[in-house]
């Protein structure tokens, strides 16, 4: 994934804007995910408020490091392997990506545009691919 400096800046600013107010990106994301893919609800067994906080901080970390995700390799590999244990399979990846994009669009409202859509699609794809690749290093398994 190659995002230019302006695109990385746009991604970071839109992430900050989308997580500033409540309900934020993460709340809307889960609501949307469980609407479009109700079967994924059963995979989440813990406290959803805590889960939302973890997702937000992890996304923040990845977005901060988006130009060189390889730096996060060990963390991405562990995270992806834990997802195998949660019952996540590759086809969930696209659903999560769509729900996330929907939530970004909904949170930013009039501030959302095609450029923001493009940088988020590229970033999500880069993160998902990096997680899958990292999880496959050293151990072959189904991951998402
Ligand atoms: C960009 C990709 C993703 C990121 C950054 C991400 C991030 C996280 C984080 C930080 C956690 C907290 C627990 C941990 O660290 O192990 C988590 C848990 C979880 N994620 Fe993801 N995730 C991603 C993709 C997915 C996908 C595609 C699914 C499929 C539905 C999914 C389902 C889950 C489930 C079921 C849990 C466990 C919650 C529980 O224990 O109750 N995630 N994820």
Short mmCIF file of C-alpha atoms and ligand atoms in Angstrom, two decimals:
data_model
loop_
_atom_site.label_atom_id
_atom_site.label_comp_id
_atom_site.label_asym_id
_atom_site.label_seq_id
_atom_site.Cartn_x
_atom_site.Cartn_y
_atom_site.Cartn_z
CA UNK A 1 0.00 0.00 0.00
CA UNK A 2 1.40 3.39 -0.91
CA UNK A 3 -0.21 6.45 0.56
CA UNK A 4 1.41 9.82 -0.07
CA UNK A 5 2.15 12.26 2.75
CA UNK A 6 -1.05 14.25 2.05
CA UNK A 7 -3.12 11.06 2.10
CA UNK A 8 -1.60 9.91 5.39
CA UNK A 9 -2.36 13.32 6.82
CA UNK A 10 -5.97 13.07 5.61
CA UNK A 11 -6.30 9.60 7.13
CA UNK A 12 -4.98 10.79 10.51
CA UNK A 13 -7.13 13.89 10.58
CA UNK A 14 -10.26 11.97 9.62
CA UNK A 15 -9.54 9.31 12.29
CA UNK A 16 -9.19 12.04 14.92
CA UNK A 17 -12.39 13.74 13.78
CA UNK A 18 -14.28 10.44 13.70
CA UNK A 19 -13.29 9.54 17.26
CA UNK A 20 -13.72 12.97 18.85
CA UNK A 21 -17.45 12.92 19.66
CA UNK A 22 -19.89 10.29 20.86
CA UNK A 23 -21.26 8.13 19.39
CA UNK A 24 -17.96 7.69 17.68
CA UNK A 25 -16.55 5.62 14.87
CA UNK A 26 -16.20 2.47 16.95
CA UNK A 27 -19.77 2.48 18.35
CA UNK A 28 -21.22 2.99 14.90
CA UNK A 29 -18.88 0.39 13.46
CA UNK A 30 -20.13 -2.40 15.76
CA UNK A 31 -23.76 -1.39 15.26
CA UNK A 32 -23.31 -1.58 11.50
CA UNK A 33 -21.30 -4.82 11.58
CA UNK A 34 -23.98 -6.63 13.58
CA UNK A 35 -26.61 -5.31 11.17
CA UNK A 36 -24.90 -6.47 7.97
CA UNK A 37 -23.34 -9.62 9.46
CA UNK A 38 -25.37 -10.69 12.53
CA UNK A 39 -23.44 -13.97 12.74
CA UNK A 40 -20.32 -12.05 13.83
CA UNK A 41 -22.11 -10.93 17.04
CA UNK A 42 -21.62 -14.40 18.54
CA UNK A 43 -17.86 -14.19 18.12
CA UNK A 44 -17.62 -11.30 20.61
CA UNK A 45 -17.79 -12.74 24.11
CA UNK A 46 -16.36 -9.95 26.23
CA UNK A 47 -17.47 -6.48 27.31
CA UNK A 48 -18.20 -4.43 24.19
CA UNK A 49 -17.27 -1.06 25.71
CA UNK A 50 -13.83 -2.41 26.57
CA UNK A 51 -13.57 -4.08 23.18
CA UNK A 52 -14.38 -0.76 21.50
CA UNK A 53 -11.62 0.98 23.44
CA UNK A 54 -9.11 -1.70 22.42
CA UNK A 55 -10.12 -1.48 18.78
CA UNK A 56 -9.85 2.30 18.82
CA UNK A 57 -6.40 2.37 20.39
CA UNK A 58 -5.15 -0.38 18.08
CA UNK A 59 -6.48 1.39 14.99
CA UNK A 60 -4.86 4.60 16.24
CA UNK A 61 -1.53 2.84 16.62
CA UNK A 62 -1.76 1.32 13.15
CA UNK A 63 -2.74 4.62 11.57
CA UNK A 64 0.20 6.31 13.30
CA UNK A 65 2.47 3.68 11.76
CA UNK A 66 0.63 3.28 8.44
CA UNK A 67 3.63 4.17 6.26
CA UNK A 68 5.67 1.35 7.71
CA UNK A 69 3.37 -1.33 9.07
CA UNK A 70 6.27 -3.78 9.04
CA UNK A 71 7.44 -2.03 12.23
CA UNK A 72 4.39 -3.50 13.94
CA UNK A 73 5.03 -6.99 12.60
CA UNK A 74 5.15 -8.92 15.91
CA UNK A 75 2.08 -7.12 17.21
CA UNK A 76 0.16 -7.68 13.95
CA UNK A 77 1.08 -11.36 13.94
CA UNK A 78 -0.08 -11.88 17.55
CA UNK A 79 -3.28 -9.96 16.92
CA UNK A 80 -4.06 -11.92 13.77
CA UNK A 81 -3.38 -15.25 15.48
CA UNK A 82 -5.67 -14.31 18.36
CA UNK A 83 -8.36 -13.61 15.75
CA UNK A 84 -8.12 -17.17 14.50
CA UNK A 85 -8.90 -18.22 18.07
CA UNK A 86 -11.93 -15.88 18.16
CA UNK A 87 -13.34 -17.78 15.16
CA UNK A 88 -12.64 -15.02 12.63
CA UNK A 89 -12.30 -16.29 9.04
CA UNK A 90 -11.09 -14.45 5.90
CA UNK A 91 -14.56 -13.66 4.56
CA UNK A 92 -15.23 -11.56 7.70
CA UNK A 93 -12.49 -9.16 6.59
CA UNK A 94 -14.51 -7.54 3.81
CA UNK A 95 -17.58 -7.20 6.07
CA UNK A 96 -15.55 -5.51 8.79
CA UNK A 97 -14.02 -3.21 6.15
CA UNK A 98 -17.46 -2.22 4.83
CA UNK A 99 -18.85 -1.62 8.32
CA UNK A 100 -15.81 0.50 9.22
CA UNK A 101 -16.13 2.58 6.08
CA UNK A 102 -19.84 3.06 6.67
CA UNK A 103 -19.04 4.26 10.20
CA UNK A 104 -16.40 6.72 8.96
CA UNK A 105 -18.90 8.11 6.43
CA UNK A 106 -21.65 8.37 9.04
CA UNK A 107 -19.41 9.96 11.69
CA UNK A 108 -17.91 12.57 9.40
CA UNK A 109 -21.19 13.49 7.70
CA UNK A 110 -20.64 16.42 5.34
CA UNK A 111 -16.91 16.18 5.98
CA UNK A 112 -16.78 12.83 4.19
CA UNK A 113 -15.75 12.72 0.53
CA UNK A 114 -14.27 10.43 -2.14
CA UNK A 115 -10.69 11.16 -1.12
CA UNK A 116 -11.38 10.15 2.47
CA UNK A 117 -13.12 7.01 1.23
CA UNK A 118 -10.04 6.20 -0.88
CA UNK A 119 -7.51 6.61 1.93
CA UNK A 120 -9.61 4.54 4.36
CA UNK A 121 -10.09 1.74 1.85
CA UNK A 122 -6.36 1.69 1.14
CA UNK A 123 -5.45 1.81 4.83
CA UNK A 124 -7.87 -0.97 5.83
CA UNK A 125 -6.68 -3.15 3.00
CA UNK A 126 -3.05 -2.55 3.99
CA UNK A 127 -3.75 -3.40 7.64
CA UNK A 128 -5.77 -6.53 6.80
CA UNK A 129 -3.09 -7.76 4.38
CA UNK A 130 -0.32 -7.05 6.88
CA UNK A 131 -2.18 -9.01 9.60
CA UNK A 132 -2.82 -11.97 7.29
CA UNK A 133 0.77 -12.00 6.04
CA UNK A 134 2.22 -11.66 9.54
CA UNK A 135 0.06 -14.47 10.88
CA UNK A 136 1.17 -16.77 8.08
CA UNK A 137 4.86 -16.23 8.84
CA UNK A 138 6.00 -19.30 10.64
CA UNK A 139 2.61 -20.94 10.90
CA UNK A 140 0.08 -21.77 8.24
CA UNK A 141 -3.46 -21.12 9.38
CA UNK A 142 -6.72 -19.52 8.38
CA UNK A 143 -6.73 -15.94 9.51
CA UNK A 144 -8.56 -12.67 9.14
C1 LIG B 1 -8.26 -4.23 10.80
C2 LIG B 1 -8.50 -5.40 11.32
C3 LIG B 1 -8.79 -5.62 12.79
C4 LIG B 1 -8.28 -4.99 13.89
C5 LIG B 1 -7.31 -3.84 13.94
C6 LIG B 1 -8.86 -5.64 15.05
C7 LIG B 1 -8.58 -5.32 16.37
C8 LIG B 1 -8.99 -6.03 17.47
C9 LIG B 1 -8.54 -5.85 18.83
C10 LIG B 1 -7.52 -4.80 19.26
C11 LIG B 1 -9.16 -6.75 19.61
C12 LIG B 1 -8.99 -6.88 21.15
C13 LIG B 1 -8.52 -8.22 21.59
C14 LIG B 1 -7.11 -8.55 21.17
O1 LIG B 1 -6.23 -7.67 21.15
O2 LIG B 1 -6.89 -9.73 20.83
C15 LIG B 1 -10.02 -7.53 18.75
C16 LIG B 1 -10.83 -8.56 19.18
C17 LIG B 1 -11.75 -9.18 18.38
N1 LIG B 1 -11.96 -8.94 17.04
FE1 LIG B 1 -10.87 -7.78 15.83
N2 LIG B 1 -9.73 -6.61 14.63
C18 LIG B 1 -9.71 -6.62 13.26
C19 LIG B 1 -10.44 -7.43 12.44
C20 LIG B 1 -11.47 -8.25 12.87
C21 LIG B 1 -12.35 -8.97 11.99
C22 LIG B 1 -12.28 -9.02 10.46
C23 LIG B 1 -13.24 -9.62 12.81
C24 LIG B 1 -14.38 -10.48 12.34
C25 LIG B 1 -15.61 -10.35 12.77
C26 LIG B 1 -12.87 -9.33 14.19
C27 LIG B 1 -13.48 -9.84 15.33
C28 LIG B 1 -12.97 -9.77 16.61
C29 LIG B 1 -13.45 -10.56 17.74
C30 LIG B 1 -14.56 -11.59 17.69
C31 LIG B 1 -12.69 -10.20 18.87
C32 LIG B 1 -12.77 -10.79 20.27
C33 LIG B 1 -13.63 -10.04 21.20
C34 LIG B 1 -13.88 -10.80 22.49
O3 LIG B 1 -12.96 -11.41 23.03
O4 LIG B 1 -15.00 -10.74 22.93
N3 LIG B 1 -11.81 -8.47 14.18
N4 LIG B 1 -9.90 -7.07 17.46
#
